[in-house]
Short mmCIF file of C-alpha atoms and ligand atoms in Angstrom, two decimals:
data_model
loop_
_atom_site.label_atom_id
_atom_site.label_comp_id
_atom_site.label_asym_id
_atom_site.label_seq_id
_atom_site.Cartn_x
_atom_site.Cartn_y
_atom_site.Cartn_z
CA MET X 23 20.62 -130.46 -16.80
CA GLU X 24 16.81 -128.82 -17.46
CA THR X 25 14.75 -126.87 -15.37
CA ALA X 26 10.81 -125.95 -15.83
CA ASN X 27 10.32 -123.09 -18.45
CA LEU X 28 14.09 -121.95 -18.52
CA PRO X 29 16.09 -122.71 -21.36
CA ALA X 30 18.89 -125.38 -21.16
CA LEU X 31 21.83 -125.31 -19.48
CA ALA X 32 24.40 -127.91 -19.98
CA GLU X 33 27.53 -127.30 -18.76
CA PHE X 34 29.27 -124.54 -16.78
CA SER X 35 31.56 -123.88 -19.54
CA ASP X 36 32.00 -119.53 -20.10
CA ALA X 37 30.32 -120.09 -23.18
CA ALA X 38 28.04 -122.04 -22.53
CA LEU X 39 27.03 -119.16 -18.73
CA ALA X 40 26.87 -116.33 -21.21
CA ALA X 41 24.29 -118.09 -23.99
CA PHE X 42 22.13 -119.39 -21.10
CA PHE X 43 21.96 -116.38 -19.30
CA ALA X 44 21.50 -114.06 -22.24
CA GLU X 45 18.28 -116.04 -23.46
CA VAL X 46 16.88 -115.79 -19.68
CA ARG X 47 17.37 -112.27 -20.68
CA ALA X 48 15.57 -111.93 -23.71
CA MET X 49 13.01 -114.37 -22.12
CA PHE X 50 12.51 -111.56 -19.83
CA ASP X 51 12.08 -108.85 -21.98
CA ARG X 52 9.95 -110.51 -23.98
CA GLU X 53 7.55 -111.41 -21.88
CA ALA X 54 7.90 -108.04 -20.47
CA ALA X 55 7.01 -106.28 -23.17
CA GLN X 56 3.41 -107.89 -23.69
CA ALA X 57 1.88 -107.46 -19.49
CA ALA X 58 -0.40 -104.60 -21.45
CA THR X 59 -2.77 -105.30 -18.19
CA PRO X 60 -2.59 -104.92 -14.59
CA ALA X 61 -2.94 -108.51 -13.92
CA ALA X 62 -0.73 -109.74 -16.38
CA THR X 63 1.42 -107.32 -14.87
CA GLU X 64 1.49 -109.34 -11.26
CA ALA X 65 1.75 -112.79 -13.52
CA LEU X 66 4.66 -111.45 -14.52
CA ARG X 67 6.32 -110.89 -11.32
CA VAL X 68 4.89 -113.56 -9.36
CA ARG X 69 6.63 -115.93 -12.24
CA TRP X 70 9.51 -113.95 -12.48
CA VAL X 71 10.65 -113.10 -8.26
CA GLY X 72 8.26 -114.92 -6.99
CA ARG X 73 9.39 -116.02 -3.13
CA LYS X 74 8.46 -119.78 -3.96
CA GLN X 75 8.73 -121.26 -7.51
CA GLY X 76 9.99 -117.46 -9.32
CA LEU X 77 12.16 -118.29 -12.32
CA LEU X 78 14.69 -115.68 -10.34
CA GLN X 79 14.94 -118.75 -8.11
CA GLN X 80 15.21 -121.06 -9.98
CA VAL X 81 18.42 -119.54 -11.49
CA SER X 82 19.43 -119.14 -8.31
CA GLU X 83 19.30 -123.08 -7.94
CA LEU X 84 21.69 -123.88 -10.41
CA VAL X 85 23.88 -121.09 -9.32
CA LYS X 86 24.36 -123.69 -6.34
CA ARG X 87 25.22 -126.33 -8.20
CA ALA X 88 28.07 -124.39 -10.84
CA PRO X 89 31.12 -126.81 -9.78
CA ALA X 90 33.73 -124.65 -7.42
CA GLU X 91 35.74 -123.03 -10.22
CA ALA X 92 32.68 -121.82 -11.92
CA ARG X 93 31.04 -120.58 -8.73
CA LYS X 94 32.23 -117.13 -8.72
CA ASP X 95 31.44 -116.88 -12.30
CA VAL X 96 27.65 -117.43 -12.33
CA GLY X 97 27.13 -115.69 -9.23
CA GLN X 98 28.14 -112.27 -11.07
CA ARG X 99 26.41 -113.01 -13.75
CA PHE X 100 22.96 -113.86 -11.87
CA ASN X 101 23.63 -111.26 -9.58
CA ALA X 102 23.88 -108.76 -12.78
CA LEU X 103 20.45 -110.16 -14.20
CA LYS X 104 18.67 -110.25 -10.60
CA ARG X 105 19.73 -106.60 -10.35
CA GLU X 106 18.07 -106.05 -14.13
CA ILE X 107 14.62 -108.00 -13.67
CA GLU X 108 14.16 -107.15 -9.93
CA PRO X 109 13.47 -103.62 -10.62
CA ARG X 110 11.29 -103.85 -13.73
CA CYS X 111 9.38 -106.04 -11.72
CA GLU X 112 8.39 -103.37 -8.63
CA GLU X 113 8.23 -100.68 -11.25
CA PHE X 114 5.32 -102.29 -13.23
CA ALA X 115 3.96 -103.58 -10.08
CA THR X 116 3.79 -100.27 -8.48
CA ALA X 117 3.40 -97.84 -11.48
CA GLY X 118 1.64 -100.12 -14.08
CA PRO X 119 3.10 -101.09 -17.45
CA ALA X 120 1.66 -97.49 -19.09
CA HIS X 121 3.98 -95.23 -16.78
CA ALA X 122 6.38 -97.47 -16.15
CA SER X 123 6.81 -97.73 -20.09
CA GLN X 124 6.15 -93.96 -20.02
CA LYS X 125 9.04 -93.45 -17.42
CA LEU X 126 11.66 -95.05 -19.68
CA SER X 127 10.67 -94.08 -23.20
CA ALA X 128 7.75 -92.58 -24.48
CA VAL X 129 7.79 -89.26 -22.70
CA PRO X 130 10.35 -86.95 -24.56
CA LEU X 131 12.45 -84.65 -22.60
CA ASP X 132 11.49 -81.20 -23.46
CA VAL X 133 14.38 -78.95 -22.00
CA THR X 134 12.93 -76.04 -23.41
CA LEU X 135 10.86 -76.30 -20.53
CA PRO X 136 11.64 -74.03 -17.22
CA GLY X 137 14.43 -76.10 -14.95
CA ILE X 138 13.37 -76.56 -11.11
CA ARG X 139 15.05 -73.98 -9.41
CA PRO X 140 16.23 -74.81 -6.06
CA ALA X 141 15.63 -72.85 -2.96
CA LEU X 142 18.03 -70.90 -1.97
CA GLY X 143 17.93 -70.18 1.31
CA ALA X 144 19.13 -65.98 2.33
CA GLU X 145 21.08 -65.06 5.66
CA HIS X 146 19.28 -64.40 9.07
CA PRO X 147 18.19 -60.23 9.41
CA LEU X 148 20.69 -60.37 12.42
CA ILE X 149 23.01 -62.31 10.88
CA ARG X 150 23.51 -59.78 7.73
CA THR X 151 23.29 -57.14 10.41
CA MET X 152 26.02 -58.34 12.63
CA ASN X 153 28.64 -58.64 9.68
CA GLU X 154 27.96 -55.37 7.95
CA ILE X 155 28.76 -53.73 11.87
CA VAL X 156 31.78 -55.70 11.28
CA GLY X 157 32.51 -54.71 7.68
CA ILE X 158 32.48 -51.65 8.84
CA PHE X 159 35.72 -51.88 11.51
CA GLN X 160 37.31 -53.83 9.03
CA ARG X 161 37.39 -51.56 7.42
CA MET X 162 39.31 -49.44 10.02
CA GLY X 163 41.70 -51.49 10.81
CA TYR X 164 39.82 -53.90 13.37
CA SER X 165 40.23 -57.95 13.14
CA VAL X 166 37.24 -59.98 13.64
CA GLY X 167 37.88 -62.13 17.51
CA ILE X 168 35.12 -64.74 18.49
CA GLY X 169 34.81 -66.25 22.41
CA PRO X 170 33.05 -69.15 23.58
CA GLU X 171 28.79 -68.34 24.70
CA VAL X 172 29.12 -70.82 27.82
CA GLU X 173 31.71 -68.92 29.86
CA SER X 174 33.56 -69.15 33.40
CA ASP X 175 32.11 -66.27 36.60
CA TYR X 176 35.57 -65.08 36.01
CA TYR X 177 35.94 -63.83 32.60
CA ASN X 178 32.08 -62.99 32.11
CA PHE X 179 32.07 -60.65 35.77
CA GLU X 180 35.34 -60.85 37.72
CA ALA X 181 37.90 -59.71 35.82
CA LEU X 182 35.47 -57.13 34.19
CA ASN X 183 35.81 -55.78 37.15
CA PHE X 184 31.83 -57.01 38.99
CA PRO X 185 33.11 -58.48 42.07
CA PRO X 186 31.37 -61.13 43.95
CA ASN X 187 28.05 -59.78 45.23
CA HIS X 188 28.25 -56.58 43.72
CA PRO X 189 24.74 -55.07 42.44
CA ALA X 190 26.06 -54.44 38.94
CA ARG X 191 25.60 -57.83 38.92
CA ASP X 192 21.95 -58.32 38.99
CA THR X 193 21.60 -56.52 35.94
CA GLN X 194 23.03 -58.79 34.50
CA ASP X 195 21.24 -62.10 35.49
CA THR X 196 21.82 -65.55 33.29
CA LEU X 197 21.47 -68.68 33.19
CA VAL X 198 23.55 -71.22 35.30
CA VAL X 199 25.14 -74.29 34.69
CA ALA X 200 23.64 -76.90 37.37
CA GLY X 201 26.01 -78.56 39.51
CA GLN X 202 28.86 -76.89 40.18
CA GLU X 203 29.01 -76.21 43.73
CA HIS X 204 31.81 -77.94 44.37
CA ARG X 205 34.03 -74.94 42.24
CA PRO X 206 35.68 -72.38 43.43
CA ALA X 207 33.11 -69.65 42.72
CA ARG X 208 35.19 -67.82 39.73
CA ASP X 209 34.99 -71.16 37.96
CA ARG X 210 30.97 -71.75 37.37
CA LEU X 211 29.98 -71.51 33.75
CA LEU X 212 27.29 -69.92 32.81
CA LEU X 213 25.45 -68.45 29.62
CA ARG X 214 27.28 -65.08 29.02
CA THR X 215 25.42 -62.21 29.60
CA HIS X 216 27.72 -59.82 27.53
CA THR X 217 30.28 -60.21 24.47
CA SER X 218 32.79 -57.96 27.19
CA PRO X 219 34.52 -60.94 28.25
CA VAL X 220 36.11 -61.86 24.76
CA GLN X 221 38.33 -58.48 25.67
CA ILE X 222 40.03 -59.97 28.49
CA ARG X 223 40.56 -63.35 26.54
CA THR X 224 41.90 -61.23 23.66
CA MET X 225 44.11 -59.29 25.96
CA GLU X 226 45.40 -61.88 27.62
CA SER X 227 46.47 -63.89 24.27
CA GLN X 228 47.93 -60.62 22.91
CA PRO X 229 49.91 -57.71 23.90
CA PRO X 230 49.11 -54.13 22.16
CA PRO X 231 48.29 -52.48 20.77
CA LEU X 232 44.99 -53.89 19.86
CA ARG X 233 41.92 -53.31 18.07
CA ILE X 234 39.19 -56.20 17.60
CA VAL X 235 35.48 -56.44 17.19
CA ILE X 236 33.61 -59.77 18.50
CA PRO X 237 30.44 -60.19 17.14
CA GLY X 238 28.43 -63.26 19.28
CA LYS X 239 25.53 -64.63 21.24
CA VAL X 240 24.17 -63.30 24.45
CA HIS X 241 21.76 -64.21 27.36
CA ARG X 242 19.88 -62.78 29.75
CA ASN X 243 17.59 -63.99 32.28
CA ASP X 244 14.86 -61.34 30.72
CA ALA X 245 11.20 -61.87 30.03
CA ALA X 246 10.72 -61.92 26.62
CA ASP X 247 8.27 -59.69 25.03
CA ALA X 248 8.70 -56.89 21.84
CA THR X 249 11.69 -55.76 22.75
CA HIS X 250 13.08 -58.40 24.85
CA SER X 251 14.50 -62.07 24.05
CA PRO X 252 16.59 -63.80 26.57
CA VAL X 253 18.95 -64.53 23.86
CA PHE X 254 20.61 -61.70 21.82
CA HIS X 255 23.05 -60.84 19.95
CA GLN X 256 26.27 -57.75 20.36
CA VAL X 257 29.53 -56.93 18.77
CA GLU X 258 31.82 -55.90 21.25
CA GLY X 259 34.61 -53.29 20.28
CA LEU X 260 38.01 -52.99 21.97
CA CYS X 261 41.04 -50.58 21.03
CA VAL X 262 44.19 -50.42 22.86
CA ASP X 263 47.25 -48.07 22.08
CA LYS X 264 49.48 -45.56 23.24
CA ASN X 265 47.75 -42.44 24.20
CA ILE X 266 44.29 -43.81 22.92
CA THR X 267 41.19 -41.08 24.07
CA PHE X 268 37.81 -40.64 24.01
CA SER X 269 37.97 -37.88 21.52
CA ASP X 270 39.61 -41.25 19.26
CA LEU X 271 36.32 -43.25 20.66
CA LYS X 272 33.81 -40.29 20.13
CA GLY X 273 35.21 -40.19 16.33
CA THR X 274 35.14 -43.90 15.86
CA LEU X 275 31.60 -44.40 16.78
CA ASP X 276 30.14 -41.64 15.36
CA HIS X 277 31.97 -42.89 11.34
CA ALA X 278 30.50 -46.03 12.45
CA MET X 279 27.52 -44.80 12.80
CA LYS X 280 27.43 -42.73 10.08
CA GLU X 281 28.53 -46.08 7.82
CA LEU X 282 25.65 -47.77 9.45
CA PHE X 283 22.46 -45.57 9.23
CA GLY X 284 23.73 -42.47 6.89
CA SER X 285 25.81 -39.52 6.97
CA SER X 286 23.08 -37.36 8.48
CA VAL X 287 23.30 -39.00 11.38
CA LYS X 288 23.98 -37.41 14.17
CA THR X 289 25.57 -39.22 17.87
CA ARG X 290 25.49 -37.98 21.41
CA PHE X 291 27.40 -39.26 23.97
CA PHE X 292 25.89 -39.52 28.03
CA PRO X 293 27.33 -39.97 31.09
CA SER X 294 26.51 -44.02 32.06
CA PHE X 295 28.30 -46.44 34.18
CA PHE X 296 29.84 -50.05 33.37
CA PRO X 297 32.56 -51.68 35.76
CA PHE X 298 34.92 -52.00 33.43
CA THR X 299 35.07 -48.37 31.88
CA GLU X 300 35.68 -45.36 32.59
CA PRO X 301 34.48 -42.80 31.86
CA SER X 302 31.35 -44.82 30.75
CA ALA X 303 28.79 -43.43 28.51
CA ASP X 304 25.49 -43.90 26.24
CA VAL X 305 25.81 -43.58 22.87
CA GLN X 306 22.44 -42.53 21.18
CA ILE X 307 22.00 -41.22 17.82
CA SER X 308 19.82 -38.82 16.33
CA CYS X 309 16.26 -40.98 15.34
CA ILE X 310 16.08 -42.36 12.54
CA PHE X 311 12.83 -42.36 11.04
CA CYS X 312 11.74 -38.84 11.95
CA GLY X 313 15.63 -37.38 11.49
CA GLY X 314 15.17 -35.53 15.23
CA ARG X 315 12.43 -33.80 15.35
CA GLY X 316 10.61 -36.34 17.76
CA CYS X 317 8.36 -38.76 17.32
CA ARG X 318 6.46 -42.72 18.19
CA LYS X 319 10.01 -43.90 17.57
CA CYS X 320 11.82 -41.99 19.72
CA LYS X 321 9.57 -41.26 22.15
CA ASN X 322 9.63 -38.12 21.23
CA SER X 323 13.15 -37.44 22.15
CA GLY X 324 14.51 -36.87 19.00
CA TRP X 325 17.16 -39.56 19.49
CA ILE X 326 17.83 -43.35 20.39
CA GLU X 327 19.40 -44.92 22.68
CA LEU X 328 22.55 -47.63 20.78
CA LEU X 329 25.04 -48.73 22.57
CA GLY X 330 27.60 -48.37 25.76
CA CYS X 331 31.46 -47.90 25.76
CA GLY X 332 34.01 -46.30 27.80
CA MET X 333 37.53 -46.21 28.41
CA VAL X 334 38.78 -49.43 29.57
CA HIS X 335 39.48 -49.36 33.50
CA PRO X 336 42.62 -49.69 34.97
CA ALA X 337 41.58 -52.81 36.69
CA VAL X 338 40.69 -54.83 33.59
CA PHE X 339 44.49 -53.97 32.05
CA GLU X 340 45.42 -55.52 36.24
CA ALA X 341 43.47 -58.47 35.80
CA VAL X 342 45.24 -59.16 32.29
CA ARG X 343 48.55 -57.85 33.21
CA GLY X 344 49.68 -61.80 35.06
CA ARG X 345 49.98 -62.82 31.63
CA GLN X 346 50.43 -60.30 29.07
CA PRO X 347 52.41 -57.81 31.17
CA GLU X 348 52.44 -54.78 28.89
CA TYR X 349 49.14 -53.84 29.61
CA ASP X 350 50.34 -51.31 31.64
CA PRO X 351 47.40 -48.64 32.61
CA GLU X 352 50.38 -45.86 33.18
CA ASN X 353 51.77 -46.57 29.95
CA ILE X 354 48.77 -48.06 27.41
CA SER X 355 44.99 -46.85 27.34
CA GLY X 356 42.12 -47.95 25.24
CA PHE X 357 38.01 -47.70 24.61
CA ALA X 358 35.67 -50.45 24.46
CA PHE X 359 32.25 -50.65 23.13
CA GLY X 360 29.02 -52.71 22.94
CA MET X 361 26.02 -52.87 20.83
CA GLY X 362 22.67 -54.76 20.71
CA VAL X 363 22.44 -56.08 17.04
CA ASP X 364 18.73 -56.81 17.65
CA ARG X 365 17.64 -53.37 17.97
CA ILE X 366 19.66 -52.50 15.57
CA ALA X 367 18.08 -55.04 12.57
CA MET X 368 14.60 -54.21 13.92
CA MET X 369 15.57 -50.26 13.11
CA GLN X 370 16.76 -51.33 9.74
CA HIS X 371 13.98 -53.56 8.74
CA GLY X 372 11.28 -51.68 10.60
CA ILE X 373 10.64 -54.99 12.63
CA GLY X 374 8.39 -54.49 15.98
CA ASP X 375 8.83 -57.52 17.60
CA ILE X 376 12.44 -59.27 18.66
CA GLY X 377 10.45 -62.67 19.11
CA LEU X 378 10.39 -62.78 15.36
CA LEU X 379 13.54 -62.42 14.98
CA TYR X 380 13.81 -66.33 16.95
CA SER X 381 10.74 -67.55 15.36
CA GLY X 382 12.43 -69.40 13.21
CA ASP X 383 9.03 -68.44 10.93
CA CYS X 384 9.74 -69.10 7.38
CA ARG X 385 7.23 -66.72 6.20
CA PHE X 386 9.05 -63.63 8.17
CA LEU X 387 12.79 -64.98 6.83
CA GLU X 388 11.39 -65.26 3.22
CA SER X 389 10.87 -61.41 3.20
CA PHE X 390 14.88 -61.39 3.04
CA VAL X 391 15.52 -63.30 0.62
N1 LIG R 418 29.27 -55.22 27.86
C1 LIG R 418 27.67 -54.12 28.39
C2 LIG R 418 26.81 -54.54 28.10
O1 LIG R 418 26.51 -55.62 27.68
C3 LIG R 418 28.33 -53.21 27.22
C4 LIG R 418 29.85 -52.24 26.97
C5 LIG R 418 30.81 -52.94 26.16
C6 LIG R 418 29.30 -51.39 27.38
C7 LIG R 418 31.69 -52.15 26.12
C8 LIG R 418 31.45 -50.38 27.58
C9 LIG R 418 32.38 -51.18 26.70
O2 LIG R 418 25.54 -53.33 28.61
#
């Protein structure tokens, strides 16, 4: 059984096959070593792996002629040969022999060269600030919860004492999920406008006492400008127990602001309105840029408004009592607060345009690595 150029293969015994494949392999190595010019390497490629009359093709013809009992062995030996020869022909063809052999052996490995450092990502400045805020409350014994970003009208508004068509809803216009007209109004889905719906979800799932912070993403139908983005972030807080008072709320937030911005920061509380807290307040901190003397950042007032808060409205407790009877406003009380993470991150890092936080621009993000 002889084919042009190939060594003889008289029979299909183990020994004969081993000798045959070893000789073919040696033949290839000899020829590859001599192929020094691009033309020669191309000729080598055609001679060995050419489609029609390539030597590998001829070896495969032999394989086909093997008797049934030897076929598996022959097949395996053939595949091993092919795996060896084909890539080397390709390598020669694309890189040329000089480069190919360099790649294999000629370039010494210099282990003293600096390595290639994989680029490490960094926490997004928003996430970093959010974790920092959450950490401050964790150290005061708060647990951490999350809730869905696509929320029902009930949790986002109704259970929080925004009745249908109440004007307070106008301040929190948002995107609603289309095609839900067949559903009752309270079940219609929308992108949550604040993290407060998670207050309800949390109370529905666990009885008092409760201390929890809820970080997350929220949406509002606001036109984007330097200080507004239709997507932003909040950290919500809720504390419910026996005898929780407004002074607990003041002490907690005053401590949190000092942790966040430094111990010289002062806080003050202004009357405000939220349907789900009574009384409600806006919290201001003394301007961290001018120390309260008045500057451009605080519009010369010396104060910067940072968050909303208040005592949990009895109507909110009533909304969860069906599931958790222990939220009886006669026996327990609580406070809640919600702060915008974006503003705080912008103050911490001197970022003037909120849009940068959402642009995905690596030049901006790399400055936080
Ligand atoms: N959810 C309110 C907002 O987004 C903030 C807030 C939370 C106010 C909790 C009071 C209590 O404006």
